[in-house]
Short mmCIF file of C-alpha atoms and ligand atoms in Angstrom, two decimals:
data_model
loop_
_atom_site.label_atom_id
_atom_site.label_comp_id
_atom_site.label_asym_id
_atom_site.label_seq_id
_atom_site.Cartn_x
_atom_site.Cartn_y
_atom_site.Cartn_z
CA UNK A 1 -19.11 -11.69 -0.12
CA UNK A 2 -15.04 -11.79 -1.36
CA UNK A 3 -13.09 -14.08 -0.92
CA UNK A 4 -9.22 -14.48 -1.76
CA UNK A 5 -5.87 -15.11 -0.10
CA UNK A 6 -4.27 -13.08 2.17
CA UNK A 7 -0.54 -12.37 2.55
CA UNK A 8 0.33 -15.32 4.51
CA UNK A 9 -1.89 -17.72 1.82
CA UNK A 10 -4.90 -17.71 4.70
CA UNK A 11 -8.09 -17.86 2.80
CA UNK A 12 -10.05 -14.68 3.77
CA UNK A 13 -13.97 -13.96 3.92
CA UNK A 14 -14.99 -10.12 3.78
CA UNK A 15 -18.21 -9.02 3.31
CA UNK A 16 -19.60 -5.19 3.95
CA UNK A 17 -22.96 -6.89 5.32
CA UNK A 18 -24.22 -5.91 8.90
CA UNK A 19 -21.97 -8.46 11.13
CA UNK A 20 -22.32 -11.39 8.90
CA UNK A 21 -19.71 -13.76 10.14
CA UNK A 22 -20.09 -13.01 14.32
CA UNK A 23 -22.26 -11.07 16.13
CA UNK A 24 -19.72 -10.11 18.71
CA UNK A 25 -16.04 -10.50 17.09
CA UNK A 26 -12.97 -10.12 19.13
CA UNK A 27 -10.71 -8.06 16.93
CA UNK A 28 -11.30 -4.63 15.23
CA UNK A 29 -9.75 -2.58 12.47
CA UNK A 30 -9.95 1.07 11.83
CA UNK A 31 -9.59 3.17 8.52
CA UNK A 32 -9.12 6.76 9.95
CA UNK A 33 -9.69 10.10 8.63
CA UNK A 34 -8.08 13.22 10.10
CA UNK A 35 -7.80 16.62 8.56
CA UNK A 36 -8.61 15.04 4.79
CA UNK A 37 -5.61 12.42 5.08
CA UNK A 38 -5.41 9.09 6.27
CA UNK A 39 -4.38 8.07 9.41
CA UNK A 40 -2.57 5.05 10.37
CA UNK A 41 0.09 3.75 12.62
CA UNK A 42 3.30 2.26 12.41
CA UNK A 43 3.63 -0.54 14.39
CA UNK A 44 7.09 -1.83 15.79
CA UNK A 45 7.31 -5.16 14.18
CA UNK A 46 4.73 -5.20 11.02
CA UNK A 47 4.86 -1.56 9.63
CA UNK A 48 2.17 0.92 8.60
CA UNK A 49 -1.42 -0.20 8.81
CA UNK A 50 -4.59 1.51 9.93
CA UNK A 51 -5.31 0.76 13.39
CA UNK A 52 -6.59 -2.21 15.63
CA UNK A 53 -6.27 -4.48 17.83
CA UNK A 54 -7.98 -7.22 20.05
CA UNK A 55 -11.60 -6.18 21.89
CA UNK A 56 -11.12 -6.85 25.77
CA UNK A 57 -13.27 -8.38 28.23
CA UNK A 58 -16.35 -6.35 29.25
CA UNK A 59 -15.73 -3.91 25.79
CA UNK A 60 -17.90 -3.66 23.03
CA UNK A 61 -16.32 -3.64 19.78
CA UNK A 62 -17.46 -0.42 18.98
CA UNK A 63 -15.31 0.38 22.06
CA UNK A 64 -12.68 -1.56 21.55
CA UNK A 65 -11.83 0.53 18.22
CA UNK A 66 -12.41 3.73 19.88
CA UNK A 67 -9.41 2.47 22.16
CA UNK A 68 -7.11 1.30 19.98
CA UNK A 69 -7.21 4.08 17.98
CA UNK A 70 -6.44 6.30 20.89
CA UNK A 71 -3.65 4.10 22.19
CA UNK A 72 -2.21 3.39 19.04
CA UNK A 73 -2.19 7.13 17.05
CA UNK A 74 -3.21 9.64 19.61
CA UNK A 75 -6.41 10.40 17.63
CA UNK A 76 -9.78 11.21 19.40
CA UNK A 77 -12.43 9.70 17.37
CA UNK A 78 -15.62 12.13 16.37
CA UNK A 79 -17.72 9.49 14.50
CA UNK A 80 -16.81 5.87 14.14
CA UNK A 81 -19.32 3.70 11.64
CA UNK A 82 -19.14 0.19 11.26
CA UNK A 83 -18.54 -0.87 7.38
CA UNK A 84 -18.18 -4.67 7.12
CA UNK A 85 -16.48 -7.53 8.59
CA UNK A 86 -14.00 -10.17 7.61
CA UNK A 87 -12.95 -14.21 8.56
CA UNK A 88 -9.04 -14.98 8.12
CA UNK A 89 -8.73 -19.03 8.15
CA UNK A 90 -5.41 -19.26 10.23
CA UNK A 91 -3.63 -21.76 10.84
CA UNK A 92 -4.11 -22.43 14.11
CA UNK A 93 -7.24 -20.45 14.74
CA UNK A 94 -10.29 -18.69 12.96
CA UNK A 95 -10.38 -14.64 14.05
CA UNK A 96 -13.25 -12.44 12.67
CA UNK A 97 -12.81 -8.57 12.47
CA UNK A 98 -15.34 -5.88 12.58
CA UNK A 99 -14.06 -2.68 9.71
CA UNK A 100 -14.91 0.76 10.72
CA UNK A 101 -14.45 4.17 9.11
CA UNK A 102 -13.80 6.89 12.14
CA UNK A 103 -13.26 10.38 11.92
CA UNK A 104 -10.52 12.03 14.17
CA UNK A 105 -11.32 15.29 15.96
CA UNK A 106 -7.55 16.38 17.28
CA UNK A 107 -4.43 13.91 17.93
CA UNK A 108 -3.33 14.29 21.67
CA UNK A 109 0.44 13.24 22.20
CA UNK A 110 0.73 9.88 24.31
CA UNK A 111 3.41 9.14 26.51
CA UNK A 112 3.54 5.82 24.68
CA UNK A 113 1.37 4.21 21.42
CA UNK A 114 1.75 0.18 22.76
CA UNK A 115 3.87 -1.18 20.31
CA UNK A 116 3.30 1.31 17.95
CA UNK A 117 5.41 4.04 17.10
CA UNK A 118 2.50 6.10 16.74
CA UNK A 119 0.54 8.32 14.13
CA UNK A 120 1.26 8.45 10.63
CA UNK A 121 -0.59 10.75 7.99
CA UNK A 122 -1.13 10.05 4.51
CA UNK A 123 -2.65 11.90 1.64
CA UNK A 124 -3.28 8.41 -0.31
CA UNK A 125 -2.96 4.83 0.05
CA UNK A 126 0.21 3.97 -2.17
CA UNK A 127 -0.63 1.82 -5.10
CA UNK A 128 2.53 -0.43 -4.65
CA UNK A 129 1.57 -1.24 -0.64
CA UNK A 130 1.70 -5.10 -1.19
CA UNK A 131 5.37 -4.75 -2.52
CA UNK A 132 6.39 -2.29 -0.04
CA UNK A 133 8.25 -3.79 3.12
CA UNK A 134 7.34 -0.83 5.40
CA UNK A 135 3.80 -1.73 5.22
CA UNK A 136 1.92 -4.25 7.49
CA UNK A 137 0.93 -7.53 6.11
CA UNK A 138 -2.87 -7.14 7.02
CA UNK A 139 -2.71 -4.36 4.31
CA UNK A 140 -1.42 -6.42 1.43
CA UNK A 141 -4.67 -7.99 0.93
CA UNK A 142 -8.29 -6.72 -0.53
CA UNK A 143 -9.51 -6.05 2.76
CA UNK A 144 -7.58 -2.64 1.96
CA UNK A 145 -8.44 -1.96 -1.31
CA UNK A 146 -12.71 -3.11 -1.07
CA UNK A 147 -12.55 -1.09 2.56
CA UNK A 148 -11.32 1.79 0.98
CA UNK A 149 -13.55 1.56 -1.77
CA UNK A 150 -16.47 1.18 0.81
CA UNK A 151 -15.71 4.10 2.17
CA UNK A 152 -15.34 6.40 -0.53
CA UNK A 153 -18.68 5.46 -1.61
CA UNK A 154 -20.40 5.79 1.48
CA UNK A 155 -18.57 8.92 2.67
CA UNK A 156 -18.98 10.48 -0.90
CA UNK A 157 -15.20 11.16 -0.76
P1 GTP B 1 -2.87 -13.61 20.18
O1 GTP B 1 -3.69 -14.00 21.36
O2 GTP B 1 -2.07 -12.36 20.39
O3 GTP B 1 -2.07 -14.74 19.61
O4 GTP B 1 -3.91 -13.18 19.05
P2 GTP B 1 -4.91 -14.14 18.27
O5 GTP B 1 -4.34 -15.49 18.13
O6 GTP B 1 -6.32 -14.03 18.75
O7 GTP B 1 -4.97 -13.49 16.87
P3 GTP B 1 -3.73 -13.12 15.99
O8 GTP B 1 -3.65 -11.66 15.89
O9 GTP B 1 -2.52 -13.85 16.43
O10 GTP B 1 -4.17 -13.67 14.58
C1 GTP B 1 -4.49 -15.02 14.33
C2 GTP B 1 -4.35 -15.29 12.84
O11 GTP B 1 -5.06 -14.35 12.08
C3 GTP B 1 -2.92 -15.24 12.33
O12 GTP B 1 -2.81 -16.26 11.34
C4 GTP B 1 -2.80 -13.87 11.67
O13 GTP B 1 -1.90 -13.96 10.60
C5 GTP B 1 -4.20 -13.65 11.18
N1 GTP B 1 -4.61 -12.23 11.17
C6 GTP B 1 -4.79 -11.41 12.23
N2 GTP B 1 -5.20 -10.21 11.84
C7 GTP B 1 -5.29 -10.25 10.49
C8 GTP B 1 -5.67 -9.30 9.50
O14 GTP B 1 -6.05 -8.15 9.77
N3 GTP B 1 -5.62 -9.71 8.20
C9 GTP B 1 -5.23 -10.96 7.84
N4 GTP B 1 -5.21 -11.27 6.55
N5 GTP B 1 -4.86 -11.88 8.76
C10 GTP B 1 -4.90 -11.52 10.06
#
């Protein structure tokens, strides 16, 4: 298990153990693979980030990040794979997130991505992310970089 501080100096819990901080957790976040790049969002107030969002009532997790990638990008996932989890300590409350690593068959234009501005494709990650305004704060911490790394070893990318 990791733990460190996130952007907003929340102490954060990540582990890439099989649900190891909730069984059923109500928020999900998605690294996304489409045609060898990354895929991500921009969202209208935080920047780019990969994907997520809060798992609604009578939806699985699993589900829930199926959605949200859908809403939020366009992209029609192929394969989604859980990969870990992680604990933020907010200040007001304590949210858990399941991590998965999807594959996108085809992005399908929405009418609307929520309050996203929709897909974004990237060949890498840029080093400098945590400096860089345009990016969301959930990436600035090592839930990025240990996700990524995750996946590169399991996916044998
Ligand atoms: P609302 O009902 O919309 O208020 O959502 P919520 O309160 O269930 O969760 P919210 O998204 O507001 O997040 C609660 C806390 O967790 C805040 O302190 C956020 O900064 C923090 N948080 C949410 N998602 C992430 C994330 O992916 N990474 C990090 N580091 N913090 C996060």
């Amino acid at each position: 298990m990791y733990r460190f501080i996130d952007y907003y100096h929340n102490e954060v819990q990540l582990s890439f153990e099989d649900h190891p901080f909730a069984a059923n957790p109500k928020h999900v976040w998605v690294v996304c693979r489409y045609e060898d790049k990354w895929l991500l969002t921009k969202h209208s107030d935080r920047g780019f980030e990969f994907p997520g969002g809060k798992v609604e009532l009578n939806e699985t997790a699993n589900e829930a990040a199926i959605r949200e990638v859908k809403e939020e990008t366009g992209g029609i996932v192929k394969n989604i794979e859980y990969i870990g989890q992680y604990k933020v300590m907010g200040k007001e409350k304590i949210i858990v997130k399941n991590i998965y690593y999807a594959t996108i068959s085809e992005l399908i234009e929405q009418e609307g991505y929520y309050e996203t501005y929709g897909p974004v494709l990237m060949e890498e990650i840029p080093e400098g992310v945590k400096k860089d305004r345009r990016y969301s704060f959930i990436m600035k911490d090592e839930v990025l970089k240990r996700s990524l790394k995750e996946v590169k070893k399991r996916f044998k990318m």
